Amino acid sequence: MTKQSYDIVIAGGGIVGCAAALALSNHTGYSIAVVEAFAQDTQAKPLEVSSNSKVETSSTGNQTHPSFDTRVVALAQESYQQLLAFGIDMDTITSCPIKHIHVSDRGHLGQVQLKAQNAIGALNNDEASMGHVVSLADMGTHLLKLIESSRVDYLSPFKITELERGESSTSLTLINSSFEDFDNTPEQKASKQTLLLEAKLVIVAEGAQSPTRGLFKLSHEVDAYQQSAIIANVLCQRSHHNRAFERFTSQGPIALLPMQTEGGNQMSLVWTAQTENAKQITALSDKAFLLELQGLFGDKLGKIVATSPRHSYPLMLVKTPIFASHRVICMGNAAQSLHPIAGQGFNLGVRDIDGYLQCIQKQDAIPPDPGTFEITHSYKQLREKDKSSVIQATDGLVRIFSNQHFPFVVGRNISLFALNHAPVFKDKLASFAMGKR
């Protein structure tokens, strides 16, 4: 069987894998292949809000590509600009600018209000945005269309089942993942469609449960929060005016992100709750769910009048301590999978891609071997501090704002109140939220 050689093979054709492939294709001369286990027609459709929607309790990702499911992603302004610089046309995707972030603790005075103008170095411009809310389903459709018209080879549905890492390259064995082992006779197994690839660098971007990361024997650490995120789209009485809300409640943090709709009153909900509570909340009737949500969020957007079907998924912190090694780099959730409380997951993945491009550009050889020790080691050094600080900050927020013990409640409210009246620190927080590093 003929072995196909590439400079870079990307394991995982989700949002990070596709963005990395397009960035590298547009900015380097490397030959690139993306290996994706899911078929291309498995993206979800955005959740539709209806006044008579039925309750849907299935977890995200069961029937759809886990990277292009029913959730939305909050792109920090710096990430949005970085994607444009990668050559990914974001202007053709429906997105909603975030111009104002309101953080509060239900039943207490502590709150912080952030605007783009607060960010360090920002111009006093009413049109400035802190970020953009984009549907993952829309983003997936767009990225796959760009991949189809690029010089990237998108190998789907295939999964990497074996690999052998050598000094100058890695050999990969791929099997068509549309065949299930338990349904195959020995003769059928022998006739499976198999591909052999060779790559100077493998970028692992398969997500938190990456099988290819395991084949490279890169260990990962898992810290389960015993929490689940409930997601839905809701319709409110009043326009959001491009405001995003993060409200900490006795039933867990509630985030509402503005969506681009004709009425300007649809929000994407991410409600974090203890797993057992999340199951009960997800199973509520629409009427009971809206009443519960209204009671916790309040009336800043008027009455919450309708909801889409709800989905839920478990939350955990996944870290890969050695995220870059000989001939391999982990990016996005394969390197670190975060709690959504601060909305930093994909933004960190975008900076991973940019960091690798920076490391290539520093090499004397043109084009440099993309998987040398000098490049992978340089990448690890460049990205380590940013990853560590975001992981620690996100994990700290989870533990502080999910805790309802009185001393924690008092302490965080004092902190929120003080932060809102301290321009220097408020400006730093706004800059962080916009992705400035």
CSV table of N, CA and C in Angstrom, one decimal, residues 73-208:
chain,number,residue,atom,x,y,z
A,73,VAL,N,-20.1,30.1,20.6
A,73,VAL,CA,-18.7,30.4,21.1
A,73,VAL,C,-18.6,31.9,21.2
A,74,ALA,N,-18.1,32.4,22.3
A,74,ALA,CA,-17.8,33.8,22.4
A,74,ALA,C,-16.4,34.1,22.0
A,75,LEU,N,-16.2,34.7,20.9
A,75,LEU,CA,-14.9,35.0,20.4
A,75,LEU,C,-14.5,36.4,20.9
A,76,ALA,N,-13.4,36.4,21.7
A,76,ALA,CA,-12.8,37.7,22.1
A,76,ALA,C,-12.4,38.5,20.9
A,77,GLN,N,-12.4,39.8,21.0
A,77,GLN,CA,-12.1,40.7,19.9
A,77,GLN,C,-10.8,40.3,19.3
A,78,GLU,N,-9.8,40.1,20.1
A,78,GLU,CA,-8.5,39.7,19.6
A,78,GLU,C,-8.5,38.4,18.8
A,79,SER,N,-9.3,37.5,19.2
A,79,SER,CA,-9.4,36.2,18.5
A,79,SER,C,-10.1,36.4,17.2
A,80,TYR,N,-11.1,37.2,17.2
A,80,TYR,CA,-11.9,37.5,15.9
A,80,TYR,C,-10.9,38.1,14.9
A,81,GLN,N,-10.1,39.1,15.3
A,81,GLN,CA,-9.1,39.7,14.4
A,81,GLN,C,-8.0,38.7,14.0
A,82,GLN,N,-7.7,37.8,14.9
A,82,GLN,CA,-6.6,36.8,14.6
A,82,GLN,C,-7.1,35.9,13.5
A,83,LEU,N,-8.4,35.5,13.6
A,83,LEU,CA,-9.0,34.6,12.6
A,83,LEU,C,-9.0,35.3,11.2
A,84,LEU,N,-9.3,36.5,11.2
A,84,LEU,CA,-9.2,37.3,10.0
A,84,LEU,C,-7.8,37.3,9.4
A,85,ALA,N,-6.8,37.5,10.3
A,85,ALA,CA,-5.4,37.5,9.9
A,85,ALA,C,-5.0,36.1,9.4
A,86,PHE,N,-5.6,35.0,9.9
A,86,PHE,CA,-5.3,33.7,9.4
A,86,PHE,C,-5.8,33.5,7.9
A,87,GLY,N,-6.7,34.4,7.5
A,87,GLY,CA,-7.3,34.3,6.2
A,87,GLY,C,-8.7,33.7,6.2
A,88,ILE,N,-9.3,33.6,7.4
A,88,ILE,CA,-10.6,33.1,7.5
A,88,ILE,C,-11.6,34.2,7.5
A,89,ASP,N,-12.4,34.3,6.5
A,89,ASP,CA,-13.4,35.4,6.3
A,89,ASP,C,-14.5,35.2,7.3
A,90,MET,N,-14.4,36.0,8.4
A,90,MET,CA,-15.5,35.9,9.5
A,90,MET,C,-16.7,36.8,9.2
A,91,ASP,N,-16.5,37.7,8.2
A,91,ASP,CA,-17.6,38.6,8.0
A,91,ASP,C,-18.8,38.0,7.3
A,92,THR,N,-18.6,36.8,6.7
A,92,THR,CA,-19.7,36.1,6.1
A,92,THR,C,-20.5,35.2,7.0
A,93,ILE,N,-20.1,35.1,8.3
A,93,ILE,CA,-20.8,34.3,9.3
A,93,ILE,C,-21.7,35.3,10.1
A,94,THR,N,-22.9,34.9,10.4
A,94,THR,CA,-23.7,35.7,11.2
A,94,THR,C,-23.2,35.7,12.7
A,95,SER,N,-22.9,36.8,13.2
A,95,SER,CA,-22.3,36.9,14.5
A,95,SER,C,-22.9,38.2,15.2
A,96,CYS,N,-22.9,38.2,16.5
A,96,CYS,CA,-23.4,39.3,17.3
A,96,CYS,C,-22.3,40.0,18.1
A,97,PRO,N,-22.0,41.2,17.9
A,97,PRO,CA,-21.0,41.9,18.7
A,97,PRO,C,-21.4,42.0,20.1
A,98,ILE,N,-20.4,41.8,21.0
A,98,ILE,CA,-20.6,42.1,22.4
A,98,ILE,C,-20.0,43.4,22.8
A,99,LYS,N,-20.8,44.4,23.2
A,99,LYS,CA,-20.3,45.7,23.5
A,99,LYS,C,-20.2,46.0,25.0
A,100,HIS,N,-20.9,45.1,25.8
A,100,HIS,CA,-21.0,45.4,27.2
A,100,HIS,C,-21.1,44.1,27.9
A,101,ILE,N,-20.4,43.9,29.0
A,101,ILE,CA,-20.5,42.7,29.8
A,101,ILE,C,-20.9,43.1,31.2
A,102,HIS,N,-22.0,42.5,31.7
A,102,HIS,CA,-22.5,42.8,33.0
A,102,HIS,C,-22.3,41.6,33.9
A,103,VAL,N,-21.5,41.7,35.0
A,103,VAL,CA,-21.3,40.6,35.9
A,103,VAL,C,-21.9,40.9,37.3
A,104,SER,N,-22.7,40.0,37.8
A,104,SER,CA,-23.4,40.3,39.1
A,104,SER,C,-23.6,39.0,39.9
A,105,ASP,N,-23.9,39.2,41.2
A,105,ASP,CA,-24.2,38.1,42.1
A,105,ASP,C,-25.6,38.3,42.6
A,106,ARG,N,-26.5,37.4,42.3
A,106,ARG,CA,-27.9,37.5,42.6
A,106,ARG,C,-28.1,37.8,44.1
A,107,GLY,N,-28.9,38.8,44.4
A,107,GLY,CA,-29.3,39.1,45.8
A,107,GLY,C,-28.3,40.0,46.5
A,108,HIS,N,-27.2,40.4,45.8
A,108,HIS,CA,-26.2,41.2,46.5
A,108,HIS,C,-25.8,42.4,45.6
A,109,LEU,N,-25.1,43.3,46.2
A,109,LEU,CA,-24.8,44.6,45.6
A,109,LEU,C,-23.6,44.5,44.6
A,110,GLY,N,-22.7,43.5,44.8
A,110,GLY,CA,-21.5,43.4,44.0
A,110,GLY,C,-21.8,43.2,42.6
A,111,GLN,N,-21.2,44.0,41.7
A,111,GLN,CA,-21.4,43.9,40.3
A,111,GLN,C,-20.2,44.6,39.6
A,112,VAL,N,-20.0,44.2,38.3
A,112,VAL,CA,-19.0,44.9,37.5
A,112,VAL,C,-19.6,45.0,36.1
A,113,GLN,N,-19.4,46.2,35.5
A,113,GLN,CA,-19.9,46.4,34.2
A,113,GLN,C,-18.7,46.8,33.3
A,114,LEU,N,-18.5,46.1,32.3
A,114,LEU,CA,-17.3,46.3,31.4
A,114,LEU,C,-17.7,46.7,30.0
A,115,LYS,N,-17.0,47.6,29.4
A,115,LYS,CA,-17.2,48.0,28.0
A,115,LYS,C,-15.9,48.0,27.3
A,116,ALA,N,-16.0,47.9,26.0
A,116,ALA,CA,-14.8,47.9,25.2
A,116,ALA,C,-13.9,49.1,25.4
A,117,GLN,N,-14.5,50.2,25.7
A,117,GLN,CA,-13.8,51.5,26.0
A,117,GLN,C,-12.9,51.4,27.2
A,118,ASN,N,-13.3,50.4,28.1
A,118,ASN,CA,-12.5,50.2,29.4
A,118,ASN,C,-11.1,49.6,29.1
A,119,ALA,N,-11.0,48.9,28.0
A,119,ALA,CA,-9.8,48.1,27.7
A,119,ALA,C,-8.6,49.1,27.6
A,120,ILE,N,-7.5,48.6,28.1
A,120,ILE,CA,-6.2,49.4,28.0
A,120,ILE,C,-5.9,49.7,26.5
A,121,GLY,N,-5.7,50.9,26.2
A,121,GLY,CA,-5.4,51.3,24.8
A,121,GLY,C,-6.5,51.4,23.9
A,122,ALA,N,-7.8,51.2,24.3
A,122,ALA,CA,-8.9,51.2,23.5
A,122,ALA,C,-9.3,52.6,23.2
A,123,LEU,N,-9.9,52.8,22.0
A,123,LEU,CA,-10.4,54.1,21.6
A,123,LEU,C,-11.8,54.3,22.1
A,124,ASN,N,-12.1,55.5,22.4
A,124,ASN,CA,-13.5,55.8,22.9
A,124,ASN,C,-14.5,55.8,21.8
A,125,ASN,N,-14.8,54.6,21.4
A,125,ASN,CA,-15.6,54.4,20.2
A,125,ASN,C,-16.9,53.6,20.6
A,126,ASP,N,-18.0,54.1,20.4
A,126,ASP,CA,-19.3,53.4,20.7
A,126,ASP,C,-19.5,52.2,19.9
A,127,GLU,N,-18.8,52.1,18.7
A,127,GLU,CA,-19.0,50.9,17.9
A,127,GLU,C,-18.0,49.8,18.2
A,128,ALA,N,-17.0,50.1,19.2
A,128,ALA,CA,-16.0,49.1,19.5
A,128,ALA,C,-16.7,47.9,20.2
A,129,SER,N,-16.2,46.7,19.9
A,129,SER,CA,-16.7,45.4,20.5
A,129,SER,C,-15.7,44.7,21.3
A,130,MET,N,-16.2,44.0,22.4
A,130,MET,CA,-15.4,43.2,23.2
A,130,MET,C,-15.2,41.8,22.6
A,131,GLY,N,-16.1,41.4,21.8
A,131,GLY,CA,-16.0,40.1,21.1
A,131,GLY,C,-17.2,39.9,20.3
A,132,HIS,N,-17.4,38.7,19.8
A,132,HIS,CA,-18.5,38.3,18.9
A,132,HIS,C,-19.1,36.9,19.3
A,133,VAL,N,-20.4,36.8,19.3
A,133,VAL,CA,-21.0,35.5,19.6
A,133,VAL,C,-21.3,34.8,18.3
A,134,VAL,N,-20.8,33.6,18.1
A,134,VAL,CA,-21.0,32.9,16.8
A,134,VAL,C,-21.5,31.5,17.1
A,135,SER,N,-22.4,31.0,16.3
A,135,SER,CA,-23.0,29.6,16.4
A,135,SER,C,-21.9,28.6,16.0
A,136,LEU,N,-21.6,27.6,16.8
A,136,LEU,CA,-20.7,26.6,16.4
A,136,LEU,C,-21.1,25.9,15.1
A,137,ALA,N,-22.4,25.6,15.0
A,137,ALA,CA,-23.0,25.0,13.8
A,137,ALA,C,-22.7,25.8,12.5
A,138,ASP,N,-22.9,27.1,12.6
A,138,ASP,CA,-22.6,28.0,11.5
A,138,ASP,C,-21.1,28.1,11.2
A,139,MET,N,-20.3,28.2,12.3
A,139,MET,CA,-18.9,28.2,12.1
A,139,MET,C,-18.4,26.9,11.5
A,140,GLY,N,-18.9,25.8,11.8
A,140,GLY,CA,-18.5,24.5,11.3
A,140,GLY,C,-18.8,24.5,9.8
A,141,THR,N,-20.0,24.9,9.4
A,141,THR,CA,-20.4,24.9,8.0
A,141,THR,C,-19.4,25.8,7.2
A,142,HIS,N,-19.1,27.0,7.7
A,142,HIS,CA,-18.3,27.9,7.0
A,142,HIS,C,-16.8,27.4,6.9
A,143,LEU,N,-16.3,26.8,8.0
A,143,LEU,CA,-14.9,26.3,7.9
A,143,LEU,C,-14.8,25.2,6.9
A,144,LEU,N,-15.7,24.3,6.9
A,144,LEU,CA,-15.7,23.2,6.0
A,144,LEU,C,-15.8,23.6,4.5
A,145,LYS,N,-16.5,24.6,4.3
A,145,LYS,CA,-16.6,25.2,2.9
A,145,LYS,C,-15.3,25.8,2.5
A,146,LEU,N,-14.6,26.5,3.4
A,146,LEU,CA,-13.3,27.0,3.1
A,146,LEU,C,-12.3,25.9,2.9
A,147,ILE,N,-12.4,24.8,3.7
A,147,ILE,CA,-11.4,23.7,3.5
A,147,ILE,C,-11.6,23.1,2.2
A,148,GLU,N,-12.9,22.9,1.7
A,148,GLU,CA,-13.1,22.3,0.4
A,148,GLU,C,-12.5,23.1,-0.7
A,149,SER,N,-12.4,24.4,-0.6
A,149,SER,CA,-11.8,25.2,-1.7
A,149,SER,C,-10.4,25.5,-1.5
A,150,SER,N,-9.8,24.9,-0.4
A,150,SER,CA,-8.3,25.1,-0.2
A,150,SER,C,-7.5,24.0,-0.7
A,151,ARG,N,-6.2,24.0,-0.5
A,151,ARG,CA,-5.4,22.9,-0.9
A,151,ARG,C,-5.2,21.8,0.2
A,152,VAL,N,-5.9,22.0,1.3
A,152,VAL,CA,-5.9,21.0,2.4
A,152,VAL,C,-6.6,19.7,2.0
A,153,ASP,N,-6.1,18.6,2.3
A,153,ASP,CA,-6.7,17.3,2.1
A,153,ASP,C,-7.5,17.0,3.3
A,154,TYR,N,-8.8,16.9,3.2
A,154,TYR,CA,-9.7,16.6,4.4
A,154,TYR,C,-10.1,15.1,4.3
A,155,LEU,N,-9.6,14.3,5.1
A,155,LEU,CA,-9.8,12.8,5.1
A,155,LEU,C,-10.9,12.4,6.1
A,156,SER,N,-12.1,12.2,5.6
A,156,SER,CA,-13.2,11.9,6.5
A,156,SER,C,-14.1,10.9,5.8
A,157,PRO,N,-14.7,9.9,6.6
A,157,PRO,CA,-14.5,9.7,8.0
A,157,PRO,C,-13.4,8.7,8.2
A,158,PHE,N,-12.2,9.1,8.8
A,158,PHE,CA,-11.1,8.3,9.1
A,158,PHE,C,-10.6,8.6,10.5
A,159,LYS,N,-10.1,7.5,11.1
A,159,LYS,CA,-9.5,7.7,12.5
A,159,LYS,C,-8.1,7.1,12.5
A,160,ILE,N,-7.2,7.7,13.3
A,160,ILE,CA,-5.9,7.2,13.4
A,160,ILE,C,-5.9,6.0,14.4
A,161,THR,N,-5.5,4.9,14.0
A,161,THR,CA,-5.5,3.7,14.9
A,161,THR,C,-4.1,3.2,15.3
A,162,GLU,N,-3.1,3.6,14.6
A,162,GLU,CA,-1.7,3.2,14.9
A,162,GLU,C,-0.8,4.3,14.5
A,163,LEU,N,0.3,4.4,15.2
A,163,LEU,CA,1.4,5.4,14.8
A,163,LEU,C,2.7,4.9,15.2
A,164,GLU,N,3.7,5.3,14.5
A,164,GLU,CA,5.1,5.1,14.9
A,164,GLU,C,5.9,6.3,14.7
A,165,ARG,N,6.4,6.9,15.8
A,165,ARG,CA,7.2,8.1,15.7
A,165,ARG,C,8.7,7.9,15.5
A,166,GLY,N,9.2,8.4,14.5
A,166,GLY,CA,10.6,8.3,14.1
A,166,GLY,C,11.3,9.6,14.3
A,167,GLU,N,12.6,9.6,14.0
A,167,GLU,CA,13.4,10.8,14.2
A,167,GLU,C,13.0,11.9,13.3
A,168,SER,N,12.7,11.6,12.0
A,168,SER,CA,12.4,12.7,11.1
A,168,SER,C,10.9,12.8,10.7
A,169,SER,N,10.1,11.8,11.1
A,169,SER,CA,8.7,11.8,10.7
A,169,SER,C,7.9,10.8,11.6
A,170,THR,N,6.6,10.9,11.5
A,170,THR,CA,5.7,9.9,12.2
A,170,THR,C,4.9,9.2,11.1
A,171,SER,N,4.8,7.8,11.2
A,171,SER,CA,4.0,7.0,10.3
A,171,SER,C,2.6,6.8,11.0
A,172,LEU,N,1.5,7.0,10.2
A,172,LEU,CA,0.2,6.9,10.8
A,172,LEU,C,-0.6,5.9,9.9
A,173,THR,N,-1.4,5.1,10.6
A,173,THR,CA,-2.3,4.1,10.0
A,173,THR,C,-3.7,4.6,10.3
A,174,LEU,N,-4.5,4.8,9.2
A,174,LEU,CA,-5.9,5.3,9.3
A,174,LEU,C,-6.9,4.2,8.8
A,175,ILE,N,-8.0,4.1,9.5
A,175,ILE,CA,-9.0,3.2,9.1
A,175,ILE,C,-10.3,4.0,8.9
A,176,ASN,N,-11.1,3.7,7.9
A,176,ASN,CA,-12.4,4.3,7.7
A,176,ASN,C,-13.3,4.1,8.9
A,177,SER,N,-13.7,5.1,9.6
A,177,SER,CA,-14.4,5.0,10.9
A,177,SER,C,-15.9,4.8,10.7
A,178,SER,N,-16.3,4.6,9.4
A,178,SER,CA,-17.8,4.3,9.2
A,178,SER,C,-18.0,2.8,9.4
A,179,PHE,N,-16.9,2.1,9.5
A,179,PHE,CA,-17.1,0.6,9.8
A,179,PHE,C,-17.0,0.4,11.3
A,180,GLU,N,-17.9,-0.3,11.9
A,180,GLU,CA,-17.8,-0.6,13.3
A,180,GLU,C,-17.2,-2.0,13.5
A,181,ASP,N,-16.2,-2.2,14.4
A,181,ASP,CA,-15.6,-3.5,14.5
A,181,ASP,C,-16.5,-4.6,14.9
A,182,PHE,N,-17.5,-4.3,15.8
A,182,PHE,CA,-18.4,-5.4,16.2
A,182,PHE,C,-19.3,-5.9,15.1
A,183,ASP,N,-19.5,-5.2,14.1
A,183,ASP,CA,-20.4,-5.5,13.0
A,183,ASP,C,-19.6,-6.2,11.8
A,184,ASN,N,-18.3,-6.4,12.0
A,184,ASN,CA,-17.5,-6.9,10.9
A,184,ASN,C,-17.0,-8.3,11.1
A,185,THR,N,-17.1,-9.1,10.0
A,185,THR,CA,-16.5,-10.4,10.0
A,185,THR,C,-15.0,-10.2,9.8
A,186,PRO,N,-14.2,-11.3,10.0
A,186,PRO,CA,-12.8,-11.1,9.7
A,186,PRO,C,-12.5,-10.7,8.2
A,187,GLU,N,-13.4,-11.2,7.3
A,187,GLU,CA,-13.2,-10.9,5.9
A,187,GLU,C,-13.5,-9.4,5.7
A,188,GLN,N,-14.5,-8.9,6.3
A,188,GLN,CA,-14.9,-7.5,6.2
A,188,GLN,C,-13.8,-6.6,6.8
A,189,LYS,N,-13.3,-7.0,8.0
A,189,LYS,CA,-12.2,-6.2,8.6
A,189,LYS,C,-11.0,-6.1,7.7
A,190,ALA,N,-10.7,-7.2,7.0
A,190,ALA,CA,-9.5,-7.2,6.1
A,190,ALA,C,-9.7,-6.3,5.0
A,191,SER,N,-11.0,-6.1,4.6
A,191,SER,CA,-11.3,-5.3,3.4
A,191,SER,C,-11.6,-3.8,3.7
A,192,LYS,N,-11.4,-3.4,5.0
A,192,LYS,CA,-11.6,-2.1,5.4
A,192,LYS,C,-10.7,-1.1,4.6
A,193,GLN,N,-11.3,0.1,4.3
A,193,GLN,CA,-10.5,1.1,3.6
A,193,GLN,C,-9.4,1.6,4.6
A,194,THR,N,-8.1,1.4,4.3
A,194,THR,CA,-7.0,1.8,5.2
A,194,THR,C,-6.1,2.7,4.4
A,195,LEU,N,-5.6,3.7,5.1
A,195,LEU,CA,-4.7,4.7,4.5
A,195,LEU,C,-3.4,4.7,5.4
A,196,LEU,N,-2.3,4.9,4.7
A,196,LEU,CA,-1.0,5.1,5.4
A,196,LEU,C,-0.5,6.5,5.1
A,197,LEU,N,-0.2,7.2,6.2
A,197,LEU,CA,0.3,8.6,6.0
A,197,LEU,C,1.7,8.7,6.7
A,198,GLU,N,2.4,9.7,6.3
A,198,GLU,CA,3.7,10.0,6.9
A,198,GLU,C,3.7,11.5,7.1
A,199,ALA,N,4.0,12.0,8.3
A,199,ALA,CA,4.0,13.4,8.6
A,199,ALA,C,5.2,13.9,9.3
A,200,LYS,N,5.7,15.0,9.0
A,200,LYS,CA,6.9,15.6,9.7
A,200,LYS,C,6.4,16.2,11.1
A,201,LEU,N,5.1,16.6,11.1
A,201,LEU,CA,4.5,17.1,12.4
A,201,LEU,C,3.1,16.6,12.4
A,202,VAL,N,2.6,16.1,13.6
A,202,VAL,CA,1.2,15.9,13.8
A,202,VAL,C,0.7,16.9,14.8
A,203,ILE,N,-0.4,17.6,14.5
A,203,ILE,CA,-1.1,18.5,15.4
A,203,ILE,C,-2.3,17.8,15.9
A,204,VAL,N,-2.4,17.6,17.2
A,204,VAL,CA,-3.5,16.9,17.7
A,204,VAL,C,-4.6,17.9,18.2
A,205,ALA,N,-5.7,17.9,17.5
A,205,ALA,CA,-6.8,18.8,17.8
A,205,ALA,C,-8.1,18.1,17.9
A,206,GLU,N,-8.1,16.9,18.5
A,206,GLU,CA,-9.3,16.1,18.6
A,206,GLU,C,-10.2,16.4,19.8
A,207,GLY,N,-9.9,17.3,20.6
A,207,GLY,CA,-10.7,17.6,21.8
A,207,GLY,C,-10.2,16.9,23.1
A,208,ALA,N,-10.9,17.1,24.1
A,208,ALA,CA,-10.5,16.7,25.5
A,208,ALA,C,-10.3,15.2,25.6
